[in-house]
Coordinates of C-alpha atoms and ligand atoms in Angstrom, one line a residue:
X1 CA -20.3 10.5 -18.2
X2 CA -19.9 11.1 -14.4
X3 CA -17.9 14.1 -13.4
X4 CA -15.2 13.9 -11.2
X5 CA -14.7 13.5 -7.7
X6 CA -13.4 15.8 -5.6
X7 CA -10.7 14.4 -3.1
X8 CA -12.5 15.0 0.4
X9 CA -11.8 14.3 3.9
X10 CA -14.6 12.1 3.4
X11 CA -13.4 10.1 0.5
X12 CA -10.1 9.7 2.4
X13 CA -11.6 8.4 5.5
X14 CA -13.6 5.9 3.0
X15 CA -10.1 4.9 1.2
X16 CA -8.0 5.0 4.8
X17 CA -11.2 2.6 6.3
X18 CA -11.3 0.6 3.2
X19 CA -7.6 -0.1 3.0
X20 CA -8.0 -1.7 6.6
X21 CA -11.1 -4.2 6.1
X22 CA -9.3 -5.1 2.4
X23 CA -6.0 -6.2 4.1
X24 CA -7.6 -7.3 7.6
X25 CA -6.1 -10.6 7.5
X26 CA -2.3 -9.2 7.3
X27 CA -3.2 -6.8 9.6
X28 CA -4.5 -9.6 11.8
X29 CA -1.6 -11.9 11.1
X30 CA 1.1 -8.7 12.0
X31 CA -0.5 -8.7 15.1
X32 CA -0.5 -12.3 15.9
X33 CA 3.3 -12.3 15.2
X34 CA 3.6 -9.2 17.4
X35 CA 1.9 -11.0 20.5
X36 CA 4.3 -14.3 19.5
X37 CA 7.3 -12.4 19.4
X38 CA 6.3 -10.5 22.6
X39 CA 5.2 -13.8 24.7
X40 CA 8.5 -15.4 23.6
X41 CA 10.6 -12.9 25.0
X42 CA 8.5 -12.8 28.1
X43 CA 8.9 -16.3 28.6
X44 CA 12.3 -16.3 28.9
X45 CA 12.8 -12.9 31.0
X46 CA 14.1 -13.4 34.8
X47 CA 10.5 -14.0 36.8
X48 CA 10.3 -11.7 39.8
X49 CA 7.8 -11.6 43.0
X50 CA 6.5 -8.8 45.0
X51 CA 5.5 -9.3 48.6
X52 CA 3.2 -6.3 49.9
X53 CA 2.6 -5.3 53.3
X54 CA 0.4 -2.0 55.1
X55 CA 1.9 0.0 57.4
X56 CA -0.5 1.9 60.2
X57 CA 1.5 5.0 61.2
X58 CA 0.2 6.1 64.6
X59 CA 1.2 9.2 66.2
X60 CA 0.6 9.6 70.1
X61 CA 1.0 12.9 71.7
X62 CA 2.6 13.8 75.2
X63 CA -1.1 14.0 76.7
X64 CA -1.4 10.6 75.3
X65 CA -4.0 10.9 72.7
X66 CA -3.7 9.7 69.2
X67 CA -3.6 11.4 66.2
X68 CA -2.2 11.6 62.4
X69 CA 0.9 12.1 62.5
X70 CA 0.6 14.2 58.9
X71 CA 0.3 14.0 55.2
X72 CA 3.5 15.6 54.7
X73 CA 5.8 13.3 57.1
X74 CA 3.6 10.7 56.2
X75 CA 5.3 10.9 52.8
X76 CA 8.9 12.0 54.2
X77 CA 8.2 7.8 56.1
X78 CA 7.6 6.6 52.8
X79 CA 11.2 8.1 51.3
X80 CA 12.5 6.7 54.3
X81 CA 11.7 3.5 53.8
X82 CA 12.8 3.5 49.8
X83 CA 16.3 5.3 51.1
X84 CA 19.4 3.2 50.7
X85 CA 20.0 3.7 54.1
X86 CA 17.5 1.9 55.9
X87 CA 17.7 -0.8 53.1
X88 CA 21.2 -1.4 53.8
X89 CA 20.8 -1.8 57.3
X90 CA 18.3 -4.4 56.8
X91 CA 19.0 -8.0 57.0
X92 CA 18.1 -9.9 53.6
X93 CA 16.4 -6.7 51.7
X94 CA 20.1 -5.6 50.0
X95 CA 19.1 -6.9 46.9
X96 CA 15.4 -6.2 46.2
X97 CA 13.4 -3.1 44.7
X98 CA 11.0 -1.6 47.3
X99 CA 8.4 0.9 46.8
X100 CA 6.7 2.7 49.6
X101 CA 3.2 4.2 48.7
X102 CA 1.4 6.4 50.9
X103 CA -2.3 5.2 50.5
X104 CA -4.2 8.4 50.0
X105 CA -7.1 9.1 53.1
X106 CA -5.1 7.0 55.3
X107 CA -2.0 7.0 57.5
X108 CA -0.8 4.1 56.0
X109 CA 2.4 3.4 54.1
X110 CA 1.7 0.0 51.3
X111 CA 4.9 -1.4 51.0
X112 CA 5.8 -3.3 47.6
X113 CA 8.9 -5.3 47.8
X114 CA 10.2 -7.6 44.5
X115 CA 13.0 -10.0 45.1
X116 CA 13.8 -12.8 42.5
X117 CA 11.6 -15.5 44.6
X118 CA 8.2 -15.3 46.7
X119 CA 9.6 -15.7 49.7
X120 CA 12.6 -13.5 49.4
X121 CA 10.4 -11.0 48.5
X122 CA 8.2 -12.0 52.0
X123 CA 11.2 -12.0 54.2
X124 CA 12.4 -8.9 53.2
X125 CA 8.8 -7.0 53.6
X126 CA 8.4 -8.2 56.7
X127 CA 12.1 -7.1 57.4
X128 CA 12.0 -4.1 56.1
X129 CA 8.6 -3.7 58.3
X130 CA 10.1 -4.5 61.7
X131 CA 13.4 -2.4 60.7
X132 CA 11.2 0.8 60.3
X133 CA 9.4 0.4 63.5
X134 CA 12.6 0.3 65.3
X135 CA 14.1 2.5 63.3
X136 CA 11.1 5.1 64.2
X137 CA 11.5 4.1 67.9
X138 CA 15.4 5.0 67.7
X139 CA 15.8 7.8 65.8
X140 CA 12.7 10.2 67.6
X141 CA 13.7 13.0 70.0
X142 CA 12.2 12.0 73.2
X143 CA 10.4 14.6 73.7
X144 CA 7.6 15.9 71.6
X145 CA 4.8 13.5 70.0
X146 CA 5.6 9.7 69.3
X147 CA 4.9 8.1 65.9
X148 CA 4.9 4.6 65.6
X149 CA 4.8 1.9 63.1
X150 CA 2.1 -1.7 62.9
X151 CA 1.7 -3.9 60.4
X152 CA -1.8 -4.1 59.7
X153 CA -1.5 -6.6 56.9
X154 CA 1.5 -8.6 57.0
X155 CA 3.6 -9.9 54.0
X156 CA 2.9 -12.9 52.6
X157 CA 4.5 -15.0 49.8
X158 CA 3.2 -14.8 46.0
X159 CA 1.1 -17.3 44.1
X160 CA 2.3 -15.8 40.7
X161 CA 5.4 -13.7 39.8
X162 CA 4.9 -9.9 39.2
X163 CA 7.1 -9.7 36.2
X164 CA 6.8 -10.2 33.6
X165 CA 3.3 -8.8 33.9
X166 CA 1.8 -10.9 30.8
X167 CA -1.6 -8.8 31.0
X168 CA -0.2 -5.3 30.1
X169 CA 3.1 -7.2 27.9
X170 CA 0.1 -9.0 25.9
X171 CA -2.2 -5.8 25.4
X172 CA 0.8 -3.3 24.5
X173 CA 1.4 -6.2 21.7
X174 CA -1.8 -6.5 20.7
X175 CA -2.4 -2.7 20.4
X176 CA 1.4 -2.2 18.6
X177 CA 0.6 -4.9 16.4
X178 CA -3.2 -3.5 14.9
X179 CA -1.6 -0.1 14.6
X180 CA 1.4 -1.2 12.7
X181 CA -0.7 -3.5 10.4
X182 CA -3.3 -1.1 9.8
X183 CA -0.5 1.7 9.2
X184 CA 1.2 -0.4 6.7
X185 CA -2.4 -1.9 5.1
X186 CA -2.8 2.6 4.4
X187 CA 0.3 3.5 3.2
X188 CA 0.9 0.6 0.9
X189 CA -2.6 1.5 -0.5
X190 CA -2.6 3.8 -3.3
X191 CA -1.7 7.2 -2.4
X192 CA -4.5 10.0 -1.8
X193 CA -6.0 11.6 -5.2
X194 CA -4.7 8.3 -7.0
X195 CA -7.3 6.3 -9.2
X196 CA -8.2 3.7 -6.4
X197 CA -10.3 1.3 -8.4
X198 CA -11.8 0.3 -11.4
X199 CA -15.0 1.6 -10.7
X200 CA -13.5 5.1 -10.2
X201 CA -11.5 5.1 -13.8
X202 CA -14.9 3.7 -15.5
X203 CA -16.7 6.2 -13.9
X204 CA -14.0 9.1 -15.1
X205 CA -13.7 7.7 -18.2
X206 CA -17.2 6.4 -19.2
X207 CA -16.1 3.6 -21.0
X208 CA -15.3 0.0 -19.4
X209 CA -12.2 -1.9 -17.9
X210 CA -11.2 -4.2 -20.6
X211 CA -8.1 -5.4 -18.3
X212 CA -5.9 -5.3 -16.1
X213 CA -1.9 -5.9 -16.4
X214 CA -0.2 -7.0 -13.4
X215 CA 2.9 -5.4 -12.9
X216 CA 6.1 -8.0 -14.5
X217 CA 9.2 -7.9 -13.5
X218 CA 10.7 -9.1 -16.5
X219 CA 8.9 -6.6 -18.9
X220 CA 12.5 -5.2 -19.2
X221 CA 14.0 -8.1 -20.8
X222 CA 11.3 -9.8 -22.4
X223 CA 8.9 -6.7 -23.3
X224 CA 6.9 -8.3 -26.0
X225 CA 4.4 -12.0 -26.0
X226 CA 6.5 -13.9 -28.2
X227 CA 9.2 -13.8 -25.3
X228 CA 6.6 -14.9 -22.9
X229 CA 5.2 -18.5 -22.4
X230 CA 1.7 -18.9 -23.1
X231 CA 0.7 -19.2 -19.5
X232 CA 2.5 -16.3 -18.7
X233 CA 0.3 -13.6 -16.9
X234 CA 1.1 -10.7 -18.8
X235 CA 0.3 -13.0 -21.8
X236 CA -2.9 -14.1 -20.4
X237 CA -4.3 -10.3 -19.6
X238 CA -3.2 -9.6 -23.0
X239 CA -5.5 -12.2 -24.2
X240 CA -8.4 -10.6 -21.9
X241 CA -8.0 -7.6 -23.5
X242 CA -8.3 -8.9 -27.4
X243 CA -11.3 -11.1 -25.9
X244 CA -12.7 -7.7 -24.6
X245 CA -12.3 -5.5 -27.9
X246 CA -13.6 -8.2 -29.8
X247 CA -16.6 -8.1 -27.8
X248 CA -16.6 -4.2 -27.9
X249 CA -16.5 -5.0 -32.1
X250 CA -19.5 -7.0 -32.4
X251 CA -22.3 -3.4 -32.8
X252 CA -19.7 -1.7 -34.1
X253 CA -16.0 -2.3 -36.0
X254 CA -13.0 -0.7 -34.0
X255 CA -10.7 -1.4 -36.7
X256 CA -8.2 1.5 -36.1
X257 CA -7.4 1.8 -32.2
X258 CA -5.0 4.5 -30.5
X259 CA -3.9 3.5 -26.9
X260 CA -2.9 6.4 -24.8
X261 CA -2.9 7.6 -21.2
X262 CA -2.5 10.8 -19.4
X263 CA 1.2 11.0 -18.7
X264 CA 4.7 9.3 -19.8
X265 CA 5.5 6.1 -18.7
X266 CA 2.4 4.7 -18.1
X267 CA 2.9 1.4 -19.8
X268 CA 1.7 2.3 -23.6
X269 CA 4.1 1.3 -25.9
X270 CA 4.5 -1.9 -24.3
X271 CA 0.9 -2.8 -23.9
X272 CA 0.3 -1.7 -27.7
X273 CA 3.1 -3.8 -29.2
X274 CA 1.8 -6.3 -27.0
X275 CA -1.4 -6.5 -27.5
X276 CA -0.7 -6.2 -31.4
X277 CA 0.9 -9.7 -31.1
X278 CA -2.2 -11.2 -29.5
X279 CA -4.2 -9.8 -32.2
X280 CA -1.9 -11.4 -35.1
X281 CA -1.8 -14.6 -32.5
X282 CA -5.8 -15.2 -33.8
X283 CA -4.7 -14.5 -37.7
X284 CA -5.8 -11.2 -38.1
X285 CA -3.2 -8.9 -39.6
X286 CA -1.7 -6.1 -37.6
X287 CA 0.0 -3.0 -38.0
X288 CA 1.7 -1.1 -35.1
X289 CA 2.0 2.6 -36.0
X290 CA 4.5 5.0 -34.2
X291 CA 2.2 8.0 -33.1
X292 CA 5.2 9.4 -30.8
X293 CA 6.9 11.7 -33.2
X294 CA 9.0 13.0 -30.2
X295 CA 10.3 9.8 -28.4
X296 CA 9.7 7.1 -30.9
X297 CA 10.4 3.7 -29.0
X298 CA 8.2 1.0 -31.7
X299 CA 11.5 0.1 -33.6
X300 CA 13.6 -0.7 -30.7
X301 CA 10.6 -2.7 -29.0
X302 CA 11.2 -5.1 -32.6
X303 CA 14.7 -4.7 -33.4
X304 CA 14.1 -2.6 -36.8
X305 CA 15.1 0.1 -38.3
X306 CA 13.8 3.4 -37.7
X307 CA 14.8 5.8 -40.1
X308 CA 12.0 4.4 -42.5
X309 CA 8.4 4.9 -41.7
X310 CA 5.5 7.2 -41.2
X311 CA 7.2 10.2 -41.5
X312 CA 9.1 9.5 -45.0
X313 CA 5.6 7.7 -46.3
X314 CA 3.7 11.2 -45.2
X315 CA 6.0 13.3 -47.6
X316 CA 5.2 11.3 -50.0
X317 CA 9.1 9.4 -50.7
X318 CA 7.8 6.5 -50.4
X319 CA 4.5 4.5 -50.8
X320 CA 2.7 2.8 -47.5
X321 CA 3.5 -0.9 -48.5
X322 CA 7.1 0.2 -48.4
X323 CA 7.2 1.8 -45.2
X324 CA 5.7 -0.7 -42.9
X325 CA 8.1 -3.3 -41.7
X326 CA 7.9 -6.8 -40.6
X327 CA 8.1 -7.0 -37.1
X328 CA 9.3 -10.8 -37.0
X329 CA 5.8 -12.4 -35.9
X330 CA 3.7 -13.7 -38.4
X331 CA 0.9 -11.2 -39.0
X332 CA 2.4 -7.8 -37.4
X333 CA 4.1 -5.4 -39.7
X334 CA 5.3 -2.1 -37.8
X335 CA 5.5 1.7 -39.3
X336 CA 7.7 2.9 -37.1
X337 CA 8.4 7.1 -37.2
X338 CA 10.7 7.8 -39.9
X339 CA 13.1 10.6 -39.7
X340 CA 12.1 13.2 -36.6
X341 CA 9.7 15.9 -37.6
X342 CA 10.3 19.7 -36.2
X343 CA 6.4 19.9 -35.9
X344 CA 5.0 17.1 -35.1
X345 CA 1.3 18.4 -34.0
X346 CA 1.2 20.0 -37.5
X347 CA 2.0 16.9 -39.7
X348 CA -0.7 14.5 -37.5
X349 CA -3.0 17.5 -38.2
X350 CA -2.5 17.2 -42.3
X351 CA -4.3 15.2 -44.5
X352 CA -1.9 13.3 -45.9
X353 CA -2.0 11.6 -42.5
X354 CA -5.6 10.9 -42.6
X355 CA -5.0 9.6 -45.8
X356 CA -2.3 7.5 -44.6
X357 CA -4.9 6.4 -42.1
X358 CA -7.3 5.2 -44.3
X359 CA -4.6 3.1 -46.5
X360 CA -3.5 1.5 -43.3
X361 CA -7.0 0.6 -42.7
X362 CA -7.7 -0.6 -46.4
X363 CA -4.7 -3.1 -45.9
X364 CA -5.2 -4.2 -42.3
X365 CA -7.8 -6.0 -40.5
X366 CA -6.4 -4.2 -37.2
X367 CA -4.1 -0.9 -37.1
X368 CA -2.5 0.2 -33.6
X369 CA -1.7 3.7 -32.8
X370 CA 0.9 3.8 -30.1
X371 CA 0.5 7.2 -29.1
X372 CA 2.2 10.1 -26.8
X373 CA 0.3 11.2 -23.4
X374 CA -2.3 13.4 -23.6
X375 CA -1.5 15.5 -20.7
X376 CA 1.9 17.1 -22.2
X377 CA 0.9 17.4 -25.8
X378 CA -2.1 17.2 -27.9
X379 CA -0.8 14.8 -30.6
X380 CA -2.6 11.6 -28.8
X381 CA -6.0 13.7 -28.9
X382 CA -5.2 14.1 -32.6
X383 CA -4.5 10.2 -33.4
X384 CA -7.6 9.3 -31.4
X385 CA -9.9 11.7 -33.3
X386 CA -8.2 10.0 -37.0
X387 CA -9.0 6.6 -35.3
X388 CA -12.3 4.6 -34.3
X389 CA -11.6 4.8 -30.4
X390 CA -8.9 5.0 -28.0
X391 CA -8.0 3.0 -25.2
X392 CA -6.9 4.8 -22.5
X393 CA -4.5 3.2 -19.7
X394 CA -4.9 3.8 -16.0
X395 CA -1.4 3.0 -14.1
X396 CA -1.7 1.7 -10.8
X397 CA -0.8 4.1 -7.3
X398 CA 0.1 6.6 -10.4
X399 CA -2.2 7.9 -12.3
X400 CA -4.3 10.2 -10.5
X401 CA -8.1 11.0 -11.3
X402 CA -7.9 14.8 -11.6
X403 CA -5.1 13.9 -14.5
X404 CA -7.3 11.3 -16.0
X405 CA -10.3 13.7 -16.1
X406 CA -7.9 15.9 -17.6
X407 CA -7.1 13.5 -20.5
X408 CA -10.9 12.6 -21.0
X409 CA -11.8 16.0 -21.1
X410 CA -8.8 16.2 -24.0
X411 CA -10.1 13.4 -25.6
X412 CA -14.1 14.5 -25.6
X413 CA -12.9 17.9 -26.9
X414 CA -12.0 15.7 -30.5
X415 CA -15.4 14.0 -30.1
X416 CA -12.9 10.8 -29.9
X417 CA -14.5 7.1 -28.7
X418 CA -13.1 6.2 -25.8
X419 CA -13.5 2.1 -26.3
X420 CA -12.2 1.3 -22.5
X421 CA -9.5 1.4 -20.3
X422 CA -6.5 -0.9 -19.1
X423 CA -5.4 -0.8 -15.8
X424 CA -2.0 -1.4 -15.6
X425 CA 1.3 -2.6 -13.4
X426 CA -1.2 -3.7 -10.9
X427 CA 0.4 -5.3 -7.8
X428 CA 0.6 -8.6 -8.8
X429 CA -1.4 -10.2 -5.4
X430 CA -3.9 -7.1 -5.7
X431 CA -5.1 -7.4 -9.2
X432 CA -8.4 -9.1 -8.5
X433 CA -9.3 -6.6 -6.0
X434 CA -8.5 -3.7 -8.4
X435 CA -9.2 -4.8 -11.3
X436 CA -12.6 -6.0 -10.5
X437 CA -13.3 -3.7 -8.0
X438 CA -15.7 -2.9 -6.3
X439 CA -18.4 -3.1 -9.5
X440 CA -19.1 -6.7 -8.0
X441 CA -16.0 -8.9 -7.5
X442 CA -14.7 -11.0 -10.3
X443 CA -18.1 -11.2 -12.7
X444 CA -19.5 -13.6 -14.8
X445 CA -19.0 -11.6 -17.8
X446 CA -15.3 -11.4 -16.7
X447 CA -15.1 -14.9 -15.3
X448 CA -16.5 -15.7 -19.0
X449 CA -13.8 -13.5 -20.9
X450 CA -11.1 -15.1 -19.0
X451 CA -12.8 -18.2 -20.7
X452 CA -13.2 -17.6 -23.9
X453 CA -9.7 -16.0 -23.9
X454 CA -8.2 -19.5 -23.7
Ligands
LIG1 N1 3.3 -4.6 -16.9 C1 4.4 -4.0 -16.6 N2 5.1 -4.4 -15.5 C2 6.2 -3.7 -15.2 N3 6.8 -2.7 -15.9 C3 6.1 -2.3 -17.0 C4 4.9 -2.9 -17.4 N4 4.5 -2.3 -18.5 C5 5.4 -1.3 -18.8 N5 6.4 -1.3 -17.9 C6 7.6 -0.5 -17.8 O1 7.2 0.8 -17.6 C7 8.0 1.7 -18.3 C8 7.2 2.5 -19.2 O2 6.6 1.7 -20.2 P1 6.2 2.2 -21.7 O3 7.4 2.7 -22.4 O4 5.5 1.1 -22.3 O5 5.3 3.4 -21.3 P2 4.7 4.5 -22.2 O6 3.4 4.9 -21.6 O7 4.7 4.1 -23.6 O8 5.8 5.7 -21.9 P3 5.9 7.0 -22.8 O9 4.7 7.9 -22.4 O10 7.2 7.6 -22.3 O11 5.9 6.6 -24.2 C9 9.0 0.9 -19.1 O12 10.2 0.9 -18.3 C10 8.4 -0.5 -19.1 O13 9.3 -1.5 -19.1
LIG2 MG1 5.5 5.0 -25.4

């Protein structure tokens, strides 16, 4: 078996790069909308026009020659002619924007002026021009050096409005929109350290993915197959996974089978009761046996009673026959846990239980250990090294692979078989992708289960 893998920034660069090119198409589609939404709104924004014209500044001294008049009043011309004041005072510029740029290495002053139509924004350059020039030749002390103001490129009137400017609106989207998708494609991935795909929990676990249950919604309500329709997913993977056993039977019998996983909740209990039905489905007799002595939950999955099963059988009150229960589908009979033990490690440790192992496996043709986690306590190690292999379930975005080595590591420590895993509460549209990871897509042998599982 390969060890484990060490989360590195490597690892994380692979998942963070692989989580982009496996949802590239909503990433491509998130920016598509972004560039819709953005031309929409562009479309229907006020259109504006900017009319430029250069300004020479010329300064003439009282020798008469010509010179710059400087960088620094260069640039106190420019406020000048963005102040309100000379604005104002300027026929048909009130209502426009104006900007006044000193070009650098010149003494020139590029005047931008937007108004809400080309030649608005034309008149009021040209205006705004002329009413510099005189305002230069008025406001000057008269003695001293002159600077003056010429036009060296005079306004004209736009082709194409200035705003919106569609090149930089339609970048911005386009940028926004790859960084949201591929920020959403990451984080709805599977968290960092998680078990990312099948080929990772096969690895970890050495043993193969026998299937992969897509998360249900209605597993609340209707938890077992014989409240589900026949074509019903859940029932299907189910079917996958009896398929998959039976294939795992053929060198060598797995007649008694405990399913665990590395922490609560993972989906055990409900994929054992389960998966008993589709055994009993074929004709094979089934028995279900409660191997959580601490949270019990097999009697309320079927409706029975609890107080009557493995525990009161193990001391001996009353014989196996007599402890199992029908479980309401033709085939499955249930041992649930009996009255709560103080010690429950010790009594799966006796050999009474052993014994009541081997009865179990004299009477059935299939006997299902729904077991604790192996993390918190070592009773699940203890029913997998009584039974011929474990199955061991892998929980979508959940389980993480230093836990899972964890519960291998428990389980090798037994010498228990670990006959394969189940992935489980996949998301429901990412189940081919994780389920038949990266090993080589959906494979024949798979393709071939899903088949014969019909
Ligand atoms: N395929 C599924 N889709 C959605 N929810 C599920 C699925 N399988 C199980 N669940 C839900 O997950 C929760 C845990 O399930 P379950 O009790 O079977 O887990 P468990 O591993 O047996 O837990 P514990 O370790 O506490 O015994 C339950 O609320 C169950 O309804
Ligand atoms: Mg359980």
């Amino acid at each position: 078996m390969a060890g484990g893998r060490p989360s590195t920034g490597e690892d994380q660069l692979r998942t963070t790069l692989g989580a982009i090119a496996g949802r590239w198409t909503s990433i491509l589609l998130i920016t598509a909308l972004t560039v819709a939404v953005v031309a929409a709104v562009a479309a229907v924004v006020p259109r504006q026009y900017t009319a430029s014209t250069d300004l020479l500044l010329l300064q003439v001294d009282e020798a008469g020659s010509a010179g710059s008049p400087g960088e620094r009043a260069i640039a106190s011309y420019a406020a000048v002619l963005e102040g309100r004041t000379l604005i104002g005072s300027t026929e048909g510029a009130t209502d426009v924007e104006v900007r006044a740029t000193p070009r650098e290495g010149a003494d020139v002053i590029r005047l931008d002026v937007r108004a809400d139509t080309a030649r608005e924004a034309a008149a009021a350059a040209t205006a705004l021009g002329n009413r510099f020039a005189a305002w230069l030749d008025l406001e000057q002390p008269e003695a001293g050096p002159q600077v003056s103001s010429q036009v060296i490129s005079p306004a004209g009137a736009p082709d194409s409005p200035s705003r919106p400017d569609w090149p930089t609106w339609l970048a911005i989207a386009t940028v926004v929109g790859l960084v949201v998708g591929s920020v959403r494609a990451v984080f709805r991935g599977v968290p960092p350290g998680v078990v990312d795909t099948s080929a990772q929990a096969k690895e970890i676990l050495g043993a193969p993915v026998l299937a992969s249950v897509a998360t249900d919604p209605d597993v609340r309500t209707r938890p077992l197959l014989s409240d589900l329709e026949p074509h019903h997913p859940r029932h299907e993977a189910l079917r996958i996974l009896r398929t998959n056993l039976q294939f795992l039977d053929v060198d060598q019998a797995q007649q008694v089978i405990t399913v665990t996983s590395a922490l609560p909740g993972d989906g055990k209990t409900t994929t054992t009761c389960a998966l008993a039905q589709a055994i009993a489905e074929t004709g094979r007799s089934v028995v279900v046996v409660e191997g959580d002595l601490r949270r019990p939950r097999l009697a309320e999955m079927f409706g029975i009673e609890r107080t009557v099963g493995l525990t009161t059988a193990l001391v001996g009150r009353i014989p196996i026959d007599e402890a199992v229960q029908a479980s309401g589908t033709p085939g499955l009979d249930v041992l649930t846990s009996g009255a709560l033990p103080p010690n429950p490690t010790e009594i799966l440790q006796t050999t009474a239980m052993a014994r009541l192992v081997d009865g179990l496996r004299d009477r059935y043709d299939v006997v299902l250990i729904d077991a604790p986690p192996l993390l918190p306590v070592s009773d699940a190690a203890l029913l997998a090294a009584l039974s011929d292999g474990a199955i061991v379930l892998v929980r979508h975005g959940r389980t993480r692979a230093d836990e899972l080595e964890l519960a291998a590591e428990r389980l090798r420590a037994v010498d228990a078989t670990v006959l394969g895993t189940v992935l489980t509460m996949t998301p429901r549209r990412e189940a081919r992708r994780y389920g038949y990871g990266p090993e080589g897509s959906t494979s024949s042998r798979q393709r071939g289960t899903r088949r014969a599982a019909r």
